[in-house]
XYZ file of C-alpha atoms in Angstrom:
430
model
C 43.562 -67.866 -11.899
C 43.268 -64.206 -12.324
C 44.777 -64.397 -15.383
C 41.116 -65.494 -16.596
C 39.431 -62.506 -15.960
C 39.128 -59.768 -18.360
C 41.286 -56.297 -18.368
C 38.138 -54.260 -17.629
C 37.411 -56.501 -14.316
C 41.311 -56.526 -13.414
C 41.624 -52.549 -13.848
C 38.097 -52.509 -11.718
C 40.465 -54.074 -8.985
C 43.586 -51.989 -9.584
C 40.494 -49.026 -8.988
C 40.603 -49.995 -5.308
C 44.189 -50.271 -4.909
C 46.919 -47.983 -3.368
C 49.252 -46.883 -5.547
C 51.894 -49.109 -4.694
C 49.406 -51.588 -4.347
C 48.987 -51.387 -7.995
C 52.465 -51.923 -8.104
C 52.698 -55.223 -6.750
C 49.165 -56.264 -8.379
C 51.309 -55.960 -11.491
C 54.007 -57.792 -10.480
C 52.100 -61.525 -10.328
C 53.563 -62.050 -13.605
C 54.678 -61.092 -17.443
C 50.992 -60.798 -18.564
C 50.005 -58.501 -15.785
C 52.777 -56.282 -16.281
C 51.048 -54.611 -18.803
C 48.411 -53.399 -16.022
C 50.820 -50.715 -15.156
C 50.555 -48.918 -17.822
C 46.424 -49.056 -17.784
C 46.031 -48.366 -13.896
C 45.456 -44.777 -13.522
C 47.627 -43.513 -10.324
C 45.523 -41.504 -7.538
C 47.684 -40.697 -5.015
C 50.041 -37.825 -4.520
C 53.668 -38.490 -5.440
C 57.246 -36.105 -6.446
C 57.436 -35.624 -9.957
C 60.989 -36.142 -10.129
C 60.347 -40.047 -8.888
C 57.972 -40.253 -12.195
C 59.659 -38.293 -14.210
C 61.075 -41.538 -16.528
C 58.934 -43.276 -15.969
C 56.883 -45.123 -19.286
C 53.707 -44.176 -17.717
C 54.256 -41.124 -16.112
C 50.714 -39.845 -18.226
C 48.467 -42.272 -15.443
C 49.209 -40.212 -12.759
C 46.108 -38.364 -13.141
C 45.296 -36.888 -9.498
C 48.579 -35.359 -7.829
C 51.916 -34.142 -8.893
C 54.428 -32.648 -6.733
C 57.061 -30.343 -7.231
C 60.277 -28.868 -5.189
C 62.290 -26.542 -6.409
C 61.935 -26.407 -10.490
C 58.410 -27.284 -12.406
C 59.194 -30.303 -15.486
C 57.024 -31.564 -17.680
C 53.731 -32.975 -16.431
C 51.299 -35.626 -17.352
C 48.756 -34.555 -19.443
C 46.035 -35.616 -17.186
C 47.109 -34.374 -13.892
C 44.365 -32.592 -11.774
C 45.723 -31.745 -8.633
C 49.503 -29.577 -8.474
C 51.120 -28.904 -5.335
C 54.292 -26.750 -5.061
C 56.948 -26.872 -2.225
C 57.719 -23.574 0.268
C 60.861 -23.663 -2.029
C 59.438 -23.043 -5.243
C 59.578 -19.711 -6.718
C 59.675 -20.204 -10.373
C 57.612 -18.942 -13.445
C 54.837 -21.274 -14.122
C 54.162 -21.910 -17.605
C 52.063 -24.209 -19.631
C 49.910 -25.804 -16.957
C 48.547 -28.179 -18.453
C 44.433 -27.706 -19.340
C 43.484 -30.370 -16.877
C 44.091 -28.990 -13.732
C 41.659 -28.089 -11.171
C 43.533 -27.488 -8.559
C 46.688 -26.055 -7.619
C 48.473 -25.589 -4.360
C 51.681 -22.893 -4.030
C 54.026 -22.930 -1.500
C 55.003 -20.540 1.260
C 57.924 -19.127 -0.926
C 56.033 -18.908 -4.457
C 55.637 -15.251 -5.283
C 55.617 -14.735 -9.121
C 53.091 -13.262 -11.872
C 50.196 -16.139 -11.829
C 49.660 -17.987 -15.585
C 46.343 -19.941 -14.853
C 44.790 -22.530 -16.718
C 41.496 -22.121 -18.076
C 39.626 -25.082 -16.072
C 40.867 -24.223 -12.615
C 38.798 -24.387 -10.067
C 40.977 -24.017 -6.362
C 43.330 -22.243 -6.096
C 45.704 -22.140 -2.959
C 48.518 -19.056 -2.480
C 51.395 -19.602 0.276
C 52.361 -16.474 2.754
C 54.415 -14.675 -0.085
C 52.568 -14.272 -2.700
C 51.917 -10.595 -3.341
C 51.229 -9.885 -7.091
C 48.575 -8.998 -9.134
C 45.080 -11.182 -9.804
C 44.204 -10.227 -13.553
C 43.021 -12.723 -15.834
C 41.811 -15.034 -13.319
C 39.897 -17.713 -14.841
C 35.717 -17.848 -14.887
C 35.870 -21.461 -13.681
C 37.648 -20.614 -9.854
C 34.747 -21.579 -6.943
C 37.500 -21.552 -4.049
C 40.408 -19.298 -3.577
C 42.890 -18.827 -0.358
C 45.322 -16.097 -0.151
C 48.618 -15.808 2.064
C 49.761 -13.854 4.811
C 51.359 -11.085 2.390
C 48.529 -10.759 -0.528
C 47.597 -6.871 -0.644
C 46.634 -6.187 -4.116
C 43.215 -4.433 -5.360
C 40.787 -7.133 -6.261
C 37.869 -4.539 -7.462
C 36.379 -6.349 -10.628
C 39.072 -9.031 -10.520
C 37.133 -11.838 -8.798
C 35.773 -14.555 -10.476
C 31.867 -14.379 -11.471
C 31.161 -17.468 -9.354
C 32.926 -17.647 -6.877
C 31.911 -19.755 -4.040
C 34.608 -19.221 -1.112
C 36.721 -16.473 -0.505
C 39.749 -16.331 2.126
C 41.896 -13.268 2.849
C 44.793 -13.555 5.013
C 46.469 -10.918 7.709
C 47.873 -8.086 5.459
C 44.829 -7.492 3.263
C 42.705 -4.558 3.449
C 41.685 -3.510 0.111
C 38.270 -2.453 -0.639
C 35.529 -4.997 -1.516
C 32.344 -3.007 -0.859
C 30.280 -4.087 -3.800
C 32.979 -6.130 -5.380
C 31.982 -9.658 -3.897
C 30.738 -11.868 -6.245
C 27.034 -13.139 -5.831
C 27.588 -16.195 -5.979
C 29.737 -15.965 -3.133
C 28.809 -18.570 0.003
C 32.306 -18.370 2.547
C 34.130 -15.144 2.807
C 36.915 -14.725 5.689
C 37.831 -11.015 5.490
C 41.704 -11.004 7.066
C 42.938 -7.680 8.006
C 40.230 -5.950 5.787
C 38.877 -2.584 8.062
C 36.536 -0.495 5.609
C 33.154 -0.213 5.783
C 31.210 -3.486 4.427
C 27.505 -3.021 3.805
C 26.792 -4.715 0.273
C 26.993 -8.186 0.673
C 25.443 -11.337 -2.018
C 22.469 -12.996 -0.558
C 24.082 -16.258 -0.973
C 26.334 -15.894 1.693
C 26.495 -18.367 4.338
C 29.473 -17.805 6.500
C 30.706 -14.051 7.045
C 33.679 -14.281 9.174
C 35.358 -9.998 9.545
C 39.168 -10.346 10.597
C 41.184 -9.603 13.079
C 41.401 -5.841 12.222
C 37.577 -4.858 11.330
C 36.296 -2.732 13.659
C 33.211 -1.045 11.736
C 29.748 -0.426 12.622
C 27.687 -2.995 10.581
C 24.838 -2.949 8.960
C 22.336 -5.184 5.918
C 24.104 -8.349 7.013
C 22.529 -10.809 4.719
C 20.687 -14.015 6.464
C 23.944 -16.184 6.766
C 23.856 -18.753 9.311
C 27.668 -18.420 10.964
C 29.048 -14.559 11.620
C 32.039 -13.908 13.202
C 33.789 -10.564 14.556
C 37.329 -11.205 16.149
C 40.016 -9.510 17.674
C 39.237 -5.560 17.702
C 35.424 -5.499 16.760
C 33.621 -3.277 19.038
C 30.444 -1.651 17.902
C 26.575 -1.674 18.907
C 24.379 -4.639 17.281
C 21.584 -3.408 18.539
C 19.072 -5.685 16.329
C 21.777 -5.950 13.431
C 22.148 -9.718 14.331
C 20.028 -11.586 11.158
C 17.696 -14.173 12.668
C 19.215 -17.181 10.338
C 22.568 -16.803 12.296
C 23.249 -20.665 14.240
C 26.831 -19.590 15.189
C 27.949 -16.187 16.085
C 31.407 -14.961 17.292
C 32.459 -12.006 19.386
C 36.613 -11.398 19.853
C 38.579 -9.862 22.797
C 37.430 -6.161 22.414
C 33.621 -6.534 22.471
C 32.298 -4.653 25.144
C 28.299 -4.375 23.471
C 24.645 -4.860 25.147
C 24.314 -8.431 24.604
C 20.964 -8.889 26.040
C 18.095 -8.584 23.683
C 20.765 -8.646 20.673
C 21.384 -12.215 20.224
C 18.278 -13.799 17.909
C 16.850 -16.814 19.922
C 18.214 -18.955 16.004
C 21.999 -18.567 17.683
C 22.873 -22.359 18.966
C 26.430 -21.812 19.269
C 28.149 -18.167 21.211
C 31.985 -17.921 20.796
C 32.282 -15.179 22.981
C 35.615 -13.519 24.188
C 34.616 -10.480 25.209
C 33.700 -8.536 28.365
C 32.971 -11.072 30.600
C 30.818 -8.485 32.717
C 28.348 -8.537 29.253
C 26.975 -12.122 29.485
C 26.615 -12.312 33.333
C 23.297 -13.267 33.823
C 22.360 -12.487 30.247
C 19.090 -14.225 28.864
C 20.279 -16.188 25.896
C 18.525 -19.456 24.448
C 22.219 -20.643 23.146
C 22.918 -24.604 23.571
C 26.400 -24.390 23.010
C 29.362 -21.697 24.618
C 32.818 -21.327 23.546
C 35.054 -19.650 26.239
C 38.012 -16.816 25.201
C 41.168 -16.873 27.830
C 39.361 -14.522 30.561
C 38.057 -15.676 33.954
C 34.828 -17.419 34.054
C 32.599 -18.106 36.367
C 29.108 -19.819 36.535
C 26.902 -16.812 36.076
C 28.768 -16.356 32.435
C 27.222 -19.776 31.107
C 23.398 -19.091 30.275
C 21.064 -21.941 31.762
C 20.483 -23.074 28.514
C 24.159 -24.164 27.863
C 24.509 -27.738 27.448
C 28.088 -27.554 25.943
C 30.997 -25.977 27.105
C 34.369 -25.052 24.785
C 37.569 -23.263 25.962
C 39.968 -21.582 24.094
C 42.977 -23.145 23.188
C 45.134 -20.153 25.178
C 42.724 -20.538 28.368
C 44.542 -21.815 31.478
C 43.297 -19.975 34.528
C 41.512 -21.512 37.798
C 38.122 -22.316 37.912
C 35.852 -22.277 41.269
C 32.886 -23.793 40.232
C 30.594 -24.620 37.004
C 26.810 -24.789 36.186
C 24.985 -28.423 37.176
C 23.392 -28.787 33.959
C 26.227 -28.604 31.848
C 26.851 -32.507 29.953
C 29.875 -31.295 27.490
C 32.961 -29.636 28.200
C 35.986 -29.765 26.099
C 39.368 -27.603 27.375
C 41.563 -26.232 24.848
C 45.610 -27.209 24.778
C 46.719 -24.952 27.421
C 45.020 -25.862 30.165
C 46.094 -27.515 33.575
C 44.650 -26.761 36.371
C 43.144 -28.188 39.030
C 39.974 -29.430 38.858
C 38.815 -30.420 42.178
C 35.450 -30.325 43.231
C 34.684 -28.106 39.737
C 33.108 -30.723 37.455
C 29.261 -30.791 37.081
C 27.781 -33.873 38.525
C 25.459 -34.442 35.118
C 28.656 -34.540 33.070
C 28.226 -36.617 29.957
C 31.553 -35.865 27.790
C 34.816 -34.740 29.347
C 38.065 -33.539 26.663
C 41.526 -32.374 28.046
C 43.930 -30.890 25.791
C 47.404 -31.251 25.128
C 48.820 -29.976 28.369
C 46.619 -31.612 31.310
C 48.832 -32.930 33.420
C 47.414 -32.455 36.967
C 45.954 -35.323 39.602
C 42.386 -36.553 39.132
C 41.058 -38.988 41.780
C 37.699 -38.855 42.906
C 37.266 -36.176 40.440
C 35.679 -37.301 37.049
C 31.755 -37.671 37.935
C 30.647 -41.316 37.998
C 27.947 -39.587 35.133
C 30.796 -39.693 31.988
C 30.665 -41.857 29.256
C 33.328 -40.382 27.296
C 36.988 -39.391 28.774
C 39.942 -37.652 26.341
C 43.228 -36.786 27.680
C 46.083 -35.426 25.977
C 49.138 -36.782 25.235
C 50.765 -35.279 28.502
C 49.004 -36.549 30.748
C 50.343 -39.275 32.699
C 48.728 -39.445 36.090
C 47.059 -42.025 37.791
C 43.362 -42.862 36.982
C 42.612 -45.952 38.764
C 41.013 -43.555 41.448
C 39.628 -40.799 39.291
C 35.249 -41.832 39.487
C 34.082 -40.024 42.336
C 31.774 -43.079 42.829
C 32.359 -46.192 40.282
C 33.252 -46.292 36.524
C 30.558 -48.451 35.439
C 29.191 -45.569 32.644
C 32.959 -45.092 31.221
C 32.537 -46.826 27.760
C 34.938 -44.387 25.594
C 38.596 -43.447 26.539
C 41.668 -41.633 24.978
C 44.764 -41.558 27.065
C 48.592 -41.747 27.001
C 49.838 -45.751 26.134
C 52.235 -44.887 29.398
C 49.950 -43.493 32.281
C 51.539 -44.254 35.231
C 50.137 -47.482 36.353
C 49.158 -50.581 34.898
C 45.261 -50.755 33.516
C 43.517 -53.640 33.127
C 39.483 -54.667 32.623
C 38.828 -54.313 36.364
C 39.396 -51.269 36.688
C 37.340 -49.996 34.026
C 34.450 -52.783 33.940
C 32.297 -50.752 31.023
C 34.856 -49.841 28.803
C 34.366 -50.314 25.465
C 36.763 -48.392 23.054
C 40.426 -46.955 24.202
C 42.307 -45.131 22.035
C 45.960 -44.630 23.334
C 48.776 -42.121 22.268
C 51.395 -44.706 21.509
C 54.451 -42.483 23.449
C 55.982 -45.129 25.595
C 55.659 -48.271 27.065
C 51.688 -49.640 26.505
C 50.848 -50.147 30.008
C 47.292 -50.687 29.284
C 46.468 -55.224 28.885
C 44.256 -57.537 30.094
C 41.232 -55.999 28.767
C 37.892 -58.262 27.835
C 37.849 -59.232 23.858
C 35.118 -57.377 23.360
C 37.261 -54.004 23.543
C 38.534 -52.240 20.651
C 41.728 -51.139 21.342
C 42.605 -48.186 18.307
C 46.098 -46.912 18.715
C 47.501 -43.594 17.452
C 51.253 -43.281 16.820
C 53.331 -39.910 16.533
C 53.699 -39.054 12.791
C-alpha cells in the first residue's frame, strides 16, 4: 500500500524517523530499498560503523571519531572527537558548523571557514590565529592560556574561559559579545560591549569593578571581595556573590535583582532590606534572619549539609542541593508549596512534610518510610519523585491526590495499586 505513494511523501516520513528507524522503513521490500540512500541520517553515529557504507554522504548532522580522523561525508555539520584523539585535523570539510574536541586533543587548530561552535577539551593549549569570522560560540578547556588580544572573532556571541586563563581582554571583547564566563582571568576589566547579557568573573578575579554594562545576570565567585557601593547596574535579575565577599550589602543591591546567590559573610545579609524573590544558599550556617521577607524561594548549594533550627513562614520553595541529610524536624515552613531533596537525603520524615505541599522530590538514596510523613493528611500531594524501592509498599490510599510519580527504577518497584488516572513515568539508571 505504501508502495503507492510518491518518493517525496515517503522521504517526508523517513523525516520523522530515527535513524534506525529509517533502517527498517527501508527494509518493507526491494522497491523501498532504494530509500536508504535518499533518507538523510540525523543522528550521531562512529564514523568507522559508516565508513563503507554506499551512503555514508546522508549522514548530514553528526560524525564521530576515536582515535584517527577518515574521510567524512561531504555534508556533515556537526564533528565530535573522542578524549583520545590527538591528531592533526585537516581538510574539514566546508560544511561544518560545529565541532566538538576531546579532553586529549591539543594540536595547531585548521578551521573551516563556516564554523560557527566551537568546543576545546581540558588540553588544548595552542594558539587561536586565523579563527574564522563566522564563530558565535566558543568554549575553552581547563589548560587554554594563550593571548587572545585581536584574535576573537568580530561577532562573537558567547565566550567561555576555563580555570588556567588569565590573559588580558580589557578592550579586546568583541561587541557583539552577549555571554562571557571569565575563568581564572584577574586583571582589571572596565571596557565591556553593551550587548552583554551575562557577565560571570571566575574563580580568581578579585578586582574593584567599575562601567559594568546593563546585563541582566552578574556573577563574582570564589575570591571576589571589593566595595559595590552603587556599581550594581539596575537591569541585573540575577546576581552572584562567592565565599570571600565580605561587602555592605544593604543599599547595594538594585530593587531589579529577583534572584541572590549569595555565599558570602553570612553576618552581611542578616536583616538586610532586599526586595529579592528568590535566595540561593553557599555551604555556611543559615539561619532565618539571612532569608529577606521577600524570599519566596529557597536554593542550597550542592556542598551544603549542616543543621538547620528553624526557617522563615513565608517561604513556598525550597530545593536542597546533593549533599544534604539532615534532620529536618520541626524546620519546614508550614506554607510550603514545593519541597526537592538531593541525592543524599536519607534521614526519617514522619509527620514532617507540611500537609501545604503539592510537589515532593527525593533522591535516589532515599529509602525511608513515607506513609507517615504529612504532618496532617496528604490530600494536596499531587506530584512525587522517589526511589522504585522505599521501604514499604505504596498504594492509592495512602496518597489519595496523587497524580504523577516518577520513580528511580533501583530495585524492586514497590509502588502498585494506584487509581488509572495516575501517570506513573519511570527513570532508569543510564
Amino acid at each position: 500500500m505504501l508502495s503507492l505513494f510518491p518518493q517525496e511523501i515517503l522521504l517526508l516520513i523517513g523525516d520523522t524517523l530515527t535513524t534506525y528507524q529509517k533502517l527498517i522503513f527501508s527494509s518493507i521490500s526491494v522497491s523501498f530499498d532504494k530509500l536508504k540512500y535518499k533518507f538523510i541520517y540525523r543522528h550521531a553515529i562512529a564514523a568507522h560503523k559508516i565508513q563503507d557504507l554506499l551512503y555514508k554522504e546522508n549522514f548530514a548532522v553528526s560524525y564521530y571519531f576515536v582515535k584517527r580522523f577518515i574521510n567524512t561525508p561531504r555534508f556533515v555539520k556537526r564533528l565530535h572527537f573522542s578524549d583520545t584523539f590527538n591528531s592533526p585535523l585537516d581538510n574539514l570539510p566546508h560544511s561544518v558548523t560545529h565541532l566538538f574536541l576531546g579532553r586529549g586533543f591539543n594540536k595547531p587548530l585548521d578551521l573551516p571557514p563556516f564554523l560557527t561552535h566551537l568546543y576545546l577539551g581540558k588540553a588544548f593549549n595552542q594558539e587561536i590565529d586565523n579563527l574564522p569570522s563566522s564563530l558565535v560560540h566558543i568554549k575553552f578547556g581547563k589548560r587554554f592560556n594563550k593571548p587572545v588580544a585581536n584574535k576573537l572573532p568580530p561577532f562573537l556571541k558567547h565566550i567561555e574561559f576555563n580555570k588556567d586563563f588569565n590573559q588580558p581582554l580589557n578592550g579586546f571583547l568583541p561587541h557583539t559579545l552577549q555571554y562571557i564566563h571569565t575563568g581564572g582571568y584577574n586583571y582589571p576589566l572596565d571596557i565591556f560591549p553593551e550587548s552583554l547579557i551575562d557577565l560571570l568573573f571566575g574563580y580568581k578575579f578579585n578586582q574593584p569593578i567599575r562601567n559594568i554594562p546593563p546585563v541582566k545576570r552578574l556573577c563574582f565567585t570564589k575570591k571576589f571581595n571589593h566595595q559595590i557601593n552603587n556599581l550594581i547596574p539596575s537591569s541585573v535579575e540575577i546576581l552572584g556573590f562567592g565565599k570571600s565577599f565580605d561587602q555592605e550589602l544593604s543599599g547595594n543591591v538594585p530593587d531589579s535583582v529577583d534572584f541572590l546567590i549569595y555565599e558570602g559573610n553570612p553576618e552581611r545579609i542578616k536583616n538586610c532590606n532586599l526586595r529579592i524573590k528568590s535566595l540561593g544558599w553557599g555551604s555556611t550556617s543559615i539561619s532565618s534572619d539571612c532569608v529577606p521577607p521577600s524570599v519566596r524561594r529557597l536554593i542550597f548549594g550542592t556542598r551544603y549539609n549542616l543543621p538547620i533550627q528553624s526557617l522563615p513562614s513565608f517561604i513556598t520553595k525550597i530545593q536542597f542541593g546533593d549533599h544534604f541529610n539532615q534532620p529536618i524536624d520541626n524546620i519546614l515552613p508550614e506554607n510550603l508549596i514545593s519541597l526537592k531533596f538531593g541525592l543524599n537525603f536519607n534521614q526519617p520524615i514522619d509527620k514532617c512534610i507540611p500537609s501545604s505541599v503539592t510537589r515532593l522530590i527525593f533522591g535516589e538514596k532515599f529509602h525511608q518510610s513515607i506513609a507517615n510523613m504529612s504532618r496532617t493528611n496528604n490530600d494536596n500531594l499531587t506530584h512525587l519523585t522517589i526511589s522504585s524501592n522505599v521501604e514499604e509498599i505504596i498504594t492509592g490510599d495512602i496518597l489519595p491526590s496523587i497524580k504523577y510519580v516518577v520513580l528511580h527504577h533501583n530495585g524492586p518497584n514497590n509502588f502498585n495499586q494506584f487509581q488509572p488516572h495516575v501517570k506513573v513515568i519511570i527513570k532508569r539508571k543510564k
